[in-house]
Amino acid sequence: MNIKSIKLSLIKMPLKQAFTTHLGTVTEREAIIVEVEGKDGVSGFGEGVAFSSPWYTEETIQTSWHVLKDFIIPLIKENGIAHPEGTFALFSSIRRNHMAKAAIETALWDLQAKREGKTLSKLMGGTVDTIPSGVVVGNPNLPAAITQIESYLEKGYYRVKVKISPENDIQYIAEIRKKFPDLLLMADANSAYTLEDAERLKSLDEYGLLMIEQPLDYDDIVDHAKLQSKISTPICLDESIVTFNDARKAVELGSCKVINIKIGRVGGLGEAKRIHDFCADKGIPVWAGGMIEFGISRAHNLALASMPGFTIPGDISGSDRYWEKDIIEPEIKVQGGFITLPNRPGIGFEVNRKRLEEVTIFEDKIIF
Ligand code: OSB
Ligand code: MG
């Protein structure tokens, strides 16, 4: 792909509002911004979405940086890349580290789309111009969560996801449901339960949740199948689906009825599309998950969510959900519950270089 240089920028920004899951609270976000500059002067951008600590997956900002700098970038330098489609296969000598891999792979897709003069959505086979937008409330305090939901509904969001745990579930969901009887509501447990909680989880069936996300272990697909046979709320897997084969096995076993696809978790847009295609073939609806990310990753998510199998609103909120000021221009806006896809080539948003500089704490440029 005629690469001239790859620049990594470590950035940090406070969240407007703390975000709590039963695994911990996020108050500020670090990320690695990747800029792949071509010899033609065109740049593609990607965003490494690992967190500062390994609470969601085993990767962190530091491990991503190490794997990018010492393994992934040298591999690209040595072998070259003909097309972004071949990137994941080229990386097969490096085990896992999917968020590090996706950070570069998504930048290559952006570069490819810009060179072809196409939107990333079109290049990926997207079929729509607007994406329904969902929002996540990570606030265990019930009155505060209700106030937050009200403010999001006023902004037009119409699908809301809340975080639950054994300390905060039945009462919490019951009260929210009572307050918002018609809301498209779902719950994410981030692995807070075991199979022994099956009865407790079954009692959530009466609240008409769209789905329950990842109730059991982060690496389980067997117990989820047992649980799904006991409850009527559809189970959606997030953490458990790290590879294409995980998706295939989960669907085969009946471990879930829905899959949350995150580009970073599965190692890039190419793998995300493969999982999407498989699920579309099997009649399994998918939606785009979120990582409390900045605008570059959101833009990649928009392209992903424009594929036809994304039939459920994902966790793609506006830039102002988490940030005082995002690193892209224009910022991502939700209007009437929808985000309009940009029509400029690639991710379709400009990186706001001034803002990027403001929030950068460290950078490194590797010349090819
Ligand atoms: O489990 O989907 C999750 C955020 C960070 C890590 C994992 C998850 C989440 C979210 C928030 O639920 C999604 C978002 O608004 O970006
Ligand atoms: Mg989740």
mmCIF file of C-alpha atoms and ligand atoms in Angstrom:
data_model
loop_
_atom_site.group_PDB
_atom_site.id
_atom_site.type_symbol
_atom_site.label_atom_id
_atom_site.label_comp_id
_atom_site.label_asym_id
_atom_site.label_seq_id
_atom_site.Cartn_x
_atom_site.Cartn_y
_atom_site.Cartn_z
ATOM 1 C CA MET A 1 0.000 0.000 0.000
ATOM 2 C CA ASN A 2 3.028 2.296 -0.411
ATOM 3 C CA ILE A 3 3.340 3.387 3.191
ATOM 4 C CA LYS A 4 5.648 6.283 4.037
ATOM 5 C CA SER A 5 5.274 6.340 7.822
ATOM 6 C CA ILE A 6 3.159 5.222 10.755
ATOM 7 C CA LYS A 7 2.618 7.591 13.655
ATOM 8 C CA LEU A 8 1.339 6.485 17.068
ATOM 9 C CA SER A 9 -0.095 9.081 19.465
ATOM 10 C CA LEU A 10 -1.029 8.272 23.045
ATOM 11 C CA ILE A 11 -3.899 10.552 24.015
ATOM 12 C CA LYS A 12 -5.832 11.112 27.223
ATOM 13 C CA MET A 13 -9.106 12.887 27.964
ATOM 14 C CA PRO A 14 -11.406 13.016 31.002
ATOM 15 C CA LEU A 15 -14.942 11.658 30.606
ATOM 16 C CA LYS A 16 -17.713 14.198 31.183
ATOM 17 C CA GLN A 17 -19.281 11.720 33.577
ATOM 18 C CA ALA A 18 -17.862 8.637 35.317
ATOM 19 C CA PHE A 19 -18.839 5.345 33.656
ATOM 20 C CA THR A 20 -19.385 2.404 36.017
ATOM 21 C CA THR A 21 -19.675 -1.318 35.388
ATOM 22 C CA HIS A 22 -19.419 -3.928 38.136
ATOM 23 C CA LEU A 23 -15.774 -4.346 37.045
ATOM 24 C CA GLY A 24 -14.853 -0.787 37.871
ATOM 25 C CA THR A 25 -15.295 2.888 37.069
ATOM 26 C CA VAL A 26 -13.773 4.761 34.124
ATOM 27 C CA THR A 27 -13.217 8.498 34.686
ATOM 28 C CA GLU A 28 -10.634 9.252 32.019
ATOM 29 C CA ARG A 29 -9.816 7.568 28.744
ATOM 30 C CA GLU A 30 -6.488 6.890 27.099
ATOM 31 C CA ALA A 31 -6.265 5.672 23.495
ATOM 32 C CA ILE A 32 -3.660 5.169 20.792
ATOM 33 C CA ILE A 33 -4.300 7.100 17.600
ATOM 34 C CA VAL A 34 -2.650 5.555 14.525
ATOM 35 C CA GLU A 35 -1.913 7.583 11.408
ATOM 36 C CA VAL A 36 -0.702 5.604 8.393
ATOM 37 C CA GLU A 37 0.669 8.051 5.847
ATOM 38 C CA GLY A 38 1.000 6.891 2.258
ATOM 39 C CA LYS A 39 3.748 7.918 -0.164
ATOM 40 C CA ASP A 40 0.998 9.791 -2.023
ATOM 41 C CA GLY A 41 0.500 12.019 1.050
ATOM 42 C CA VAL A 42 -2.888 10.495 1.909
ATOM 43 C CA SER A 43 -3.369 9.497 5.585
ATOM 44 C CA GLY A 44 -5.555 6.773 7.067
ATOM 45 C CA PHE A 45 -6.544 6.854 10.727
ATOM 46 C CA GLY A 46 -7.234 4.152 13.294
ATOM 47 C CA GLU A 47 -7.834 4.128 17.047
ATOM 48 C CA GLY A 48 -6.490 1.560 19.515
ATOM 49 C CA VAL A 49 -9.322 0.970 21.980
ATOM 50 C CA ALA A 50 -7.586 -1.008 24.750
ATOM 51 C CA PHE A 51 -8.157 0.509 28.179
ATOM 52 C CA SER A 52 -5.465 1.698 30.601
ATOM 53 C CA SER A 53 -5.955 -1.461 32.696
ATOM 54 C CA PRO A 54 -6.956 -4.985 31.613
ATOM 55 C CA TRP A 55 -10.511 -5.026 33.056
ATOM 56 C CA TYR A 56 -12.437 -5.617 29.822
ATOM 57 C CA THR A 57 -9.923 -7.741 27.915
ATOM 58 C CA GLU A 58 -6.307 -8.623 28.685
ATOM 59 C CA GLU A 59 -4.908 -5.851 26.485
ATOM 60 C CA THR A 60 -3.904 -2.456 27.846
ATOM 61 C CA ILE A 61 -2.653 0.781 26.301
ATOM 62 C CA GLN A 62 0.894 -0.252 27.216
ATOM 63 C CA THR A 63 0.679 -3.784 25.783
ATOM 64 C CA SER A 64 -0.917 -2.400 22.606
ATOM 65 C CA TRP A 65 1.856 0.136 22.197
ATOM 66 C CA HIS A 66 4.517 -2.569 22.715
ATOM 67 C CA VAL A 67 2.919 -5.002 20.259
ATOM 68 C CA LEU A 68 2.367 -2.266 17.663
ATOM 69 C CA LYS A 69 5.872 -0.848 17.929
ATOM 70 C CA ASP A 70 7.861 -4.061 18.308
ATOM 71 C CA PHE A 71 5.874 -6.619 16.294
ATOM 72 C CA ILE A 72 3.038 -5.345 14.115
ATOM 73 C CA ILE A 73 4.734 -2.357 12.499
ATOM 74 C CA PRO A 74 8.014 -4.269 11.819
ATOM 75 C CA LEU A 75 5.931 -7.059 10.225
ATOM 76 C CA ILE A 76 4.239 -4.553 7.909
ATOM 77 C CA LYS A 77 7.581 -2.897 7.131
ATOM 78 C CA GLU A 78 9.107 -6.254 6.178
ATOM 79 C CA ASN A 79 6.225 -7.711 4.193
ATOM 80 C CA GLY A 80 4.308 -4.747 2.837
ATOM 81 C CA ILE A 81 0.529 -4.854 2.495
ATOM 82 C CA ALA A 82 -1.286 -5.203 -0.824
ATOM 83 C CA HIS A 83 -4.812 -4.542 0.500
ATOM 84 C CA PRO A 84 -6.305 -4.148 4.011
ATOM 85 C CA GLU A 85 -8.215 -7.389 3.495
ATOM 86 C CA GLY A 86 -4.963 -9.345 3.871
ATOM 87 C CA THR A 87 -3.887 -7.657 7.085
ATOM 88 C CA PHE A 88 -5.386 -10.037 9.654
ATOM 89 C CA ALA A 89 -3.813 -13.045 7.888
ATOM 90 C CA LEU A 90 -0.433 -11.297 7.786
ATOM 91 C CA PHE A 91 -0.706 -10.776 11.556
ATOM 92 C CA SER A 92 -1.311 -14.483 12.220
ATOM 93 C CA SER A 93 2.224 -14.951 13.557
ATOM 94 C CA ILE A 94 1.199 -12.671 16.428
ATOM 95 C CA ARG A 95 -1.305 -14.302 18.790
ATOM 96 C CA ARG A 96 -4.418 -12.328 19.781
ATOM 97 C CA ASN A 97 -3.647 -8.687 20.664
ATOM 98 C CA HIS A 98 -6.713 -7.865 18.612
ATOM 99 C CA MET A 99 -7.083 -4.248 19.676
ATOM 100 C CA ALA A 100 -3.495 -3.504 18.664
ATOM 101 C CA LYS A 101 -4.057 -5.240 15.312
ATOM 102 C CA ALA A 102 -7.355 -3.447 14.694
ATOM 103 C CA ALA A 103 -5.768 -0.050 15.396
ATOM 104 C CA ILE A 104 -3.571 -0.429 12.288
ATOM 105 C CA GLU A 105 -5.983 -2.454 10.181
ATOM 106 C CA THR A 106 -8.747 0.155 10.479
ATOM 107 C CA ALA A 107 -6.276 2.891 9.484
ATOM 108 C CA LEU A 108 -5.405 0.855 6.366
ATOM 109 C CA TRP A 109 -9.111 0.567 5.476
ATOM 110 C CA ASP A 110 -9.516 4.332 5.833
ATOM 111 C CA LEU A 111 -6.458 4.873 3.590
ATOM 112 C CA GLN A 112 -7.751 2.383 1.003
ATOM 113 C CA ALA A 113 -11.201 3.994 0.882
ATOM 114 C CA LYS A 114 -9.705 7.491 0.520
ATOM 115 C CA ARG A 115 -7.524 6.306 -2.362
ATOM 116 C CA GLU A 116 -10.524 4.755 -4.101
ATOM 117 C CA GLY A 117 -12.523 7.939 -3.485
ATOM 118 C CA LYS A 118 -15.228 5.941 -1.689
ATOM 119 C CA THR A 119 -16.772 6.203 1.732
ATOM 120 C CA LEU A 120 -15.557 3.495 4.087
ATOM 121 C CA SER A 121 -19.188 2.423 4.425
ATOM 122 C CA LYS A 122 -19.500 1.800 0.672
ATOM 123 C CA LEU A 123 -16.149 0.003 0.561
ATOM 124 C CA MET A 124 -17.327 -2.346 3.342
ATOM 125 C CA GLY A 125 -20.628 -3.070 1.622
ATOM 126 C CA GLY A 126 -22.762 -0.722 3.701
ATOM 127 C CA THR A 127 -26.297 -0.213 2.446
ATOM 128 C CA VAL A 128 -27.797 2.643 4.484
ATOM 129 C CA ASP A 129 -27.226 6.391 4.958
ATOM 130 C CA THR A 130 -28.334 6.753 8.561
ATOM 131 C CA ILE A 131 -27.626 4.657 11.636
ATOM 132 C CA PRO A 132 -29.986 4.355 14.612
ATOM 133 C CA SER A 133 -28.138 5.377 17.741
ATOM 134 C CA GLY A 134 -28.208 3.776 21.186
ATOM 135 C CA VAL A 135 -26.735 5.031 24.419
ATOM 136 C CA VAL A 136 -25.330 3.326 27.514
ATOM 137 C CA VAL A 137 -25.961 4.349 31.109
ATOM 138 C CA GLY A 138 -23.232 3.182 33.494
ATOM 139 C CA ASN A 139 -24.665 4.548 36.699
ATOM 140 C CA PRO A 140 -25.683 2.201 39.554
ATOM 141 C CA ASN A 141 -27.525 4.981 41.387
ATOM 142 C CA LEU A 142 -31.167 4.561 40.356
ATOM 143 C CA PRO A 143 -32.430 8.178 40.606
ATOM 144 C CA ALA A 144 -29.297 9.404 38.811
ATOM 145 C CA ALA A 145 -29.688 6.727 36.131
ATOM 146 C CA ILE A 146 -33.328 7.741 35.587
ATOM 147 C CA THR A 147 -32.361 11.407 35.252
ATOM 148 C CA GLN A 148 -29.657 10.419 32.773
ATOM 149 C CA ILE A 149 -32.078 8.297 30.720
ATOM 150 C CA GLU A 150 -34.568 11.191 30.626
ATOM 151 C CA SER A 151 -31.914 13.547 29.304
ATOM 152 C CA TYR A 152 -30.903 11.057 26.583
ATOM 153 C CA LEU A 153 -34.499 10.513 25.530
ATOM 154 C CA GLU A 154 -34.835 14.285 25.163
ATOM 155 C CA LYS A 155 -31.828 14.187 22.831
ATOM 156 C CA GLY A 156 -33.603 11.629 20.655
ATOM 157 C CA TYR A 157 -31.933 8.371 21.691
ATOM 158 C CA TYR A 158 -34.528 5.650 21.759
ATOM 159 C CA ARG A 159 -32.569 2.530 22.720
ATOM 160 C CA VAL A 160 -30.967 2.517 26.160
ATOM 161 C CA LYS A 161 -28.602 -0.006 27.692
ATOM 162 C CA VAL A 162 -27.969 -0.141 31.440
ATOM 163 C CA LYS A 163 -25.322 -1.998 33.376
ATOM 164 C CA ILE A 164 -26.479 -4.587 35.908
ATOM 165 C CA SER A 165 -24.908 -6.823 38.555
ATOM 166 C CA PRO A 166 -26.261 -9.045 41.377
ATOM 167 C CA GLU A 167 -26.116 -5.985 43.673
ATOM 168 C CA ASN A 168 -28.151 -3.908 41.278
ATOM 169 C CA ASP A 169 -30.503 -5.737 38.978
ATOM 170 C CA ILE A 170 -34.118 -6.739 39.567
ATOM 171 C CA GLN A 171 -35.233 -3.700 41.536
ATOM 172 C CA TYR A 172 -33.192 -1.434 39.283
ATOM 173 C CA ILE A 173 -34.661 -2.817 36.049
ATOM 174 C CA ALA A 174 -38.185 -2.945 37.520
ATOM 175 C CA GLU A 175 -38.062 0.758 38.451
ATOM 176 C CA ILE A 176 -36.626 1.814 35.104
ATOM 177 C CA ARG A 177 -39.245 -0.234 33.274
ATOM 178 C CA LYS A 178 -42.019 1.282 35.396
ATOM 179 C CA LYS A 179 -40.803 4.781 34.580
ATOM 180 C CA PHE A 180 -40.275 4.078 30.839
ATOM 181 C CA PRO A 181 -42.831 1.394 29.829
ATOM 182 C CA ASP A 182 -42.203 1.600 26.062
ATOM 183 C CA LEU A 183 -38.459 2.148 26.028
ATOM 184 C CA LEU A 184 -36.248 -0.204 23.978
ATOM 185 C CA LEU A 185 -34.256 -1.273 27.019
ATOM 186 C CA MET A 186 -31.456 -3.786 27.435
ATOM 187 C CA ALA A 187 -29.050 -4.794 30.190
ATOM 188 C CA ASP A 188 -25.326 -5.585 30.124
ATOM 189 C CA ALA A 189 -23.884 -7.661 32.980
ATOM 190 C CA ASN A 190 -20.228 -7.797 31.866
ATOM 191 C CA SER A 191 -19.940 -11.335 33.308
ATOM 192 C CA ALA A 192 -21.320 -10.537 36.758
ATOM 193 C CA TYR A 193 -23.218 -13.852 37.136
ATOM 194 C CA THR A 194 -22.771 -17.628 37.159
ATOM 195 C CA LEU A 195 -25.169 -20.408 36.134
ATOM 196 C CA GLU A 196 -26.277 -20.595 39.770
ATOM 197 C CA ASP A 197 -28.001 -17.248 39.216
ATOM 198 C CA ALA A 198 -30.249 -18.705 36.493
ATOM 199 C CA GLU A 199 -33.448 -18.235 38.533
ATOM 200 C CA ARG A 200 -32.535 -14.660 39.331
ATOM 201 C CA LEU A 201 -31.849 -13.932 35.664
ATOM 202 C CA LYS A 202 -35.085 -15.657 34.692
ATOM 203 C CA SER A 203 -36.982 -13.203 36.873
ATOM 204 C CA LEU A 204 -35.812 -10.437 34.511
ATOM 205 C CA ASP A 205 -37.854 -12.055 31.720
ATOM 206 C CA GLU A 206 -40.987 -10.138 32.724
ATOM 207 C CA TYR A 207 -39.472 -6.695 31.973
ATOM 208 C CA GLY A 208 -39.372 -7.117 28.204
ATOM 209 C CA LEU A 209 -35.658 -6.475 27.790
ATOM 210 C CA LEU A 210 -34.426 -6.461 24.188
ATOM 211 C CA MET A 211 -31.632 -8.723 25.387
ATOM 212 C CA ILE A 212 -29.229 -9.398 28.227
ATOM 213 C CA GLU A 213 -25.595 -8.964 27.302
ATOM 214 C CA GLN A 214 -22.806 -11.240 28.565
ATOM 215 C CA PRO A 215 -24.356 -12.454 31.830
ATOM 216 C CA LEU A 216 -21.756 -15.222 32.414
ATOM 217 C CA ASP A 217 -17.980 -15.587 32.197
ATOM 218 C CA TYR A 218 -15.993 -13.563 29.669
ATOM 219 C CA ASP A 219 -14.626 -16.695 28.015
ATOM 220 C CA ASP A 220 -17.649 -18.968 28.321
ATOM 221 C CA ILE A 221 -19.915 -20.274 25.583
ATOM 222 C CA VAL A 222 -21.105 -23.543 27.171
ATOM 223 C CA ASP A 223 -22.850 -22.212 30.279
ATOM 224 C CA HIS A 224 -24.460 -19.451 28.211
ATOM 225 C CA ALA A 225 -26.135 -22.162 26.109
ATOM 226 C CA LYS A 226 -27.509 -23.762 29.289
ATOM 227 C CA LEU A 227 -28.712 -20.403 30.561
ATOM 228 C CA GLN A 228 -30.344 -19.491 27.232
ATOM 229 C CA SER A 229 -32.416 -22.674 27.423
ATOM 230 C CA LYS A 230 -33.761 -21.531 30.809
ATOM 231 C CA ILE A 231 -34.620 -17.874 30.144
ATOM 232 C CA SER A 232 -36.677 -16.212 27.437
ATOM 233 C CA THR A 233 -34.754 -12.919 27.284
ATOM 234 C CA PRO A 234 -32.353 -13.283 24.332
ATOM 235 C CA ILE A 235 -28.717 -13.568 25.362
ATOM 236 C CA CYS A 236 -26.226 -11.383 23.486
ATOM 237 C CA LEU A 237 -22.529 -12.224 23.668
ATOM 238 C CA ASP A 238 -19.857 -9.521 23.829
ATOM 239 C CA GLU A 239 -16.652 -10.540 25.678
ATOM 240 C CA SER A 240 -16.988 -14.219 24.639
ATOM 241 C CA ILE A 241 -16.763 -13.467 20.910
ATOM 242 C CA VAL A 242 -13.131 -12.687 20.169
ATOM 243 C CA THR A 243 -12.749 -14.615 16.897
ATOM 244 C CA PHE A 244 -14.805 -15.714 13.921
ATOM 245 C CA ASN A 245 -14.730 -19.271 15.278
ATOM 246 C CA ASP A 246 -16.053 -18.107 18.646
ATOM 247 C CA ALA A 247 -19.073 -16.701 16.802
ATOM 248 C CA ARG A 248 -19.527 -19.892 14.795
ATOM 249 C CA LYS A 249 -19.337 -22.109 17.898
ATOM 250 C CA ALA A 250 -21.635 -19.883 19.975
ATOM 251 C CA VAL A 251 -24.274 -19.928 17.248
ATOM 252 C CA GLU A 252 -23.889 -23.689 16.771
ATOM 253 C CA LEU A 253 -24.254 -24.313 20.515
ATOM 254 C CA GLY A 254 -27.191 -21.923 20.958
ATOM 255 C CA SER A 255 -25.217 -19.830 23.449
ATOM 256 C CA CYS A 256 -26.757 -16.592 22.219
ATOM 257 C CA LYS A 257 -29.445 -15.195 19.942
ATOM 258 C CA VAL A 258 -27.657 -11.929 19.239
ATOM 259 C CA ILE A 259 -23.992 -10.878 18.852
ATOM 260 C CA ASN A 260 -22.366 -7.566 19.735
ATOM 261 C CA ILE A 261 -19.537 -6.929 17.264
ATOM 262 C CA LYS A 262 -16.658 -4.693 18.306
ATOM 263 C CA ILE A 263 -13.966 -4.055 15.713
ATOM 264 C CA GLY A 264 -11.207 -3.889 18.336
ATOM 265 C CA ARG A 265 -12.242 -7.043 20.169
ATOM 266 C CA VAL A 266 -12.241 -9.190 17.008
ATOM 267 C CA GLY A 267 -9.061 -7.797 15.427
ATOM 268 C CA GLY A 268 -10.283 -5.419 12.747
ATOM 269 C CA LEU A 269 -12.943 -4.510 10.214
ATOM 270 C CA GLY A 270 -12.185 -7.530 8.025
ATOM 271 C CA GLU A 271 -12.897 -9.991 10.858
ATOM 272 C CA ALA A 272 -15.897 -7.933 11.978
ATOM 273 C CA LYS A 273 -17.320 -8.222 8.469
ATOM 274 C CA ARG A 274 -16.700 -11.987 8.377
ATOM 275 C CA ILE A 275 -18.637 -12.405 11.625
ATOM 276 C CA HIS A 276 -21.379 -10.145 10.265
ATOM 277 C CA ASP A 277 -21.645 -12.190 7.055
ATOM 278 C CA PHE A 278 -21.800 -15.470 8.982
ATOM 279 C CA CYS A 279 -24.470 -14.152 11.359
ATOM 280 C CA ALA A 280 -26.528 -12.733 8.465
ATOM 281 C CA ASP A 281 -26.429 -16.177 6.868
ATOM 282 C CA LYS A 282 -27.563 -17.833 10.121
ATOM 283 C CA GLY A 283 -30.258 -15.257 10.906
ATOM 284 C CA ILE A 284 -28.463 -13.972 13.990
ATOM 285 C CA PRO A 285 -28.940 -10.204 14.392
ATOM 286 C CA VAL A 286 -25.811 -8.208 15.231
ATOM 287 C CA TRP A 287 -25.161 -4.693 16.531
ATOM 288 C CA ALA A 288 -22.090 -2.498 16.917
ATOM 289 C CA GLY A 289 -20.690 -2.335 20.434
ATOM 290 C CA GLY A 290 -18.913 0.674 21.901
ATOM 291 C CA MET A 291 -15.653 1.156 23.801
ATOM 292 C CA ILE A 292 -16.108 4.668 25.252
ATOM 293 C CA GLU A 293 -14.190 5.717 22.202
ATOM 294 C CA PHE A 294 -13.137 8.853 20.403
ATOM 295 C CA GLY A 295 -14.395 9.990 17.023
ATOM 296 C CA ILE A 296 -12.058 7.934 14.842
ATOM 297 C CA SER A 297 -13.239 4.639 16.273
ATOM 298 C CA ARG A 298 -16.837 5.882 16.233
ATOM 299 C CA ALA A 299 -16.450 6.672 12.528
ATOM 300 C CA HIS A 300 -15.207 3.133 11.852
ATOM 301 C CA ASN A 301 -18.183 1.841 13.870
ATOM 302 C CA LEU A 302 -20.573 3.872 11.721
ATOM 303 C CA ALA A 303 -19.195 2.229 8.572
ATOM 304 C CA LEU A 304 -19.500 -1.177 10.237
ATOM 305 C CA ALA A 305 -23.063 -0.566 11.391
ATOM 306 C CA SER A 306 -24.110 0.408 7.855
ATOM 307 C CA MET A 307 -23.835 -3.245 6.767
ATOM 308 C CA PRO A 308 -27.220 -4.908 6.261
ATOM 309 C CA GLY A 309 -27.024 -7.426 9.147
ATOM 310 C CA PHE A 310 -26.836 -4.648 11.753
ATOM 311 C CA THR A 311 -30.546 -4.662 12.483
ATOM 312 C CA ILE A 312 -30.405 -3.525 16.130
ATOM 313 C CA PRO A 313 -29.317 -0.024 17.243
ATOM 314 C CA GLY A 314 -25.762 -0.245 18.600
ATOM 315 C CA ASP A 315 -23.813 1.581 21.304
ATOM 316 C CA ILE A 316 -22.920 4.399 18.924
ATOM 317 C CA SER A 317 -23.709 7.656 20.647
ATOM 318 C CA GLY A 318 -22.782 11.215 19.710
ATOM 319 C CA SER A 319 -19.347 12.712 20.444
ATOM 320 C CA ASP A 320 -20.900 14.744 23.263
ATOM 321 C CA ARG A 321 -21.947 11.616 25.191
ATOM 322 C CA TYR A 322 -18.467 11.345 26.701
ATOM 323 C CA TRP A 323 -16.375 14.302 25.460
ATOM 324 C CA GLU A 324 -16.299 18.050 25.938
ATOM 325 C CA LYS A 325 -14.535 18.162 22.574
ATOM 326 C CA ASP A 326 -13.826 15.208 20.308
ATOM 327 C CA ILE A 327 -10.750 14.800 18.046
ATOM 328 C CA ILE A 328 -12.710 14.814 14.782
ATOM 329 C CA GLU A 329 -14.491 17.483 12.754
ATOM 330 C CA PRO A 330 -17.376 17.735 12.480
ATOM 331 C CA GLU A 331 -18.244 15.901 15.689
ATOM 332 C CA ILE A 332 -20.677 12.977 15.549
ATOM 333 C CA LYS A 333 -24.219 14.176 16.130
ATOM 334 C CA VAL A 334 -27.422 12.309 16.909
ATOM 335 C CA GLN A 335 -30.554 13.818 15.399
ATOM 336 C CA GLY A 336 -33.947 12.318 16.057
ATOM 337 C CA GLY A 337 -32.241 9.140 17.248
ATOM 338 C CA PHE A 338 -30.132 8.752 14.096
ATOM 339 C CA ILE A 339 -26.615 9.538 12.951
ATOM 340 C CA THR A 340 -26.204 10.487 9.295
ATOM 341 C CA LEU A 341 -23.224 8.839 7.626
ATOM 342 C CA PRO A 342 -20.670 11.261 6.200
ATOM 343 C CA ASN A 343 -20.319 11.282 2.414
ATOM 344 C CA ARG A 344 -16.648 12.202 2.105
ATOM 345 C CA PRO A 345 -14.130 9.410 1.257
ATOM 346 C CA GLY A 346 -12.740 7.122 3.957
ATOM 347 C CA ILE A 347 -14.053 7.570 7.502
ATOM 348 C CA GLY A 348 -15.515 10.841 6.217
ATOM 349 C CA PHE A 349 -14.432 13.037 9.137
ATOM 350 C CA GLU A 350 -11.337 15.227 9.421
ATOM 351 C CA VAL A 351 -9.002 14.676 12.339
ATOM 352 C CA ASN A 352 -8.873 17.911 14.322
ATOM 353 C CA ARG A 353 -5.057 18.204 14.494
ATOM 354 C CA LYS A 354 -5.149 21.019 17.012
ATOM 355 C CA ARG A 355 -7.374 19.073 19.398
ATOM 356 C CA LEU A 356 -5.320 15.903 18.851
ATOM 357 C CA GLU A 357 -2.155 17.792 19.808
ATOM 358 C CA GLU A 358 -3.848 19.221 22.906
ATOM 359 C CA VAL A 359 -4.624 15.766 24.270
ATOM 360 C CA THR A 360 -1.456 13.947 23.131
ATOM 361 C CA ILE A 361 0.932 12.937 25.892
ATOM 362 C CA PHE A 362 3.413 10.928 23.858
ATOM 363 C CA GLU A 363 4.033 10.170 20.197
ATOM 364 C CA ASP A 364 6.335 8.115 18.019
ATOM 365 C CA LYS A 365 6.713 8.116 14.237
ATOM 366 C CA ILE A 366 8.126 5.115 12.413
ATOM 367 C CA ILE A 367 9.481 5.955 8.950
ATOM 368 C CA PHE A 368 9.294 3.179 6.315
HETATM 369 O O1 OSB B 1 -19.483 -4.120 27.763
HETATM 370 O O2 OSB B 1 -20.218 -3.086 26.055
HETATM 371 C C1 OSB B 1 -19.477 -3.139 27.040
HETATM 372 C C2 OSB B 1 -17.700 0.184 27.538
HETATM 373 C C3 OSB B 1 -16.426 -0.252 27.744
HETATM 374 C C4 OSB B 1 -16.154 -1.601 27.747
HETATM 375 C C5 OSB B 1 -17.180 -2.505 27.550
HETATM 376 C C6 OSB B 1 -18.473 -2.080 27.317
HETATM 377 C C7 OSB B 1 -18.731 -0.698 27.338
HETATM 378 C C8 OSB B 1 -20.046 -0.128 27.164
HETATM 379 C C9 OSB B 1 -20.130 1.321 26.735
HETATM 380 O O3 OSB B 1 -21.051 -0.710 27.430
HETATM 381 C C10 OSB B 1 -20.266 1.508 25.300
HETATM 382 C C11 OSB B 1 -20.062 2.931 24.852
HETATM 383 O O4 OSB B 1 -20.913 3.794 25.070
HETATM 384 O O5 OSB B 1 -19.030 3.211 24.228
HETATM 385 MG MG MG B 2 -20.880 -5.401 26.819
#
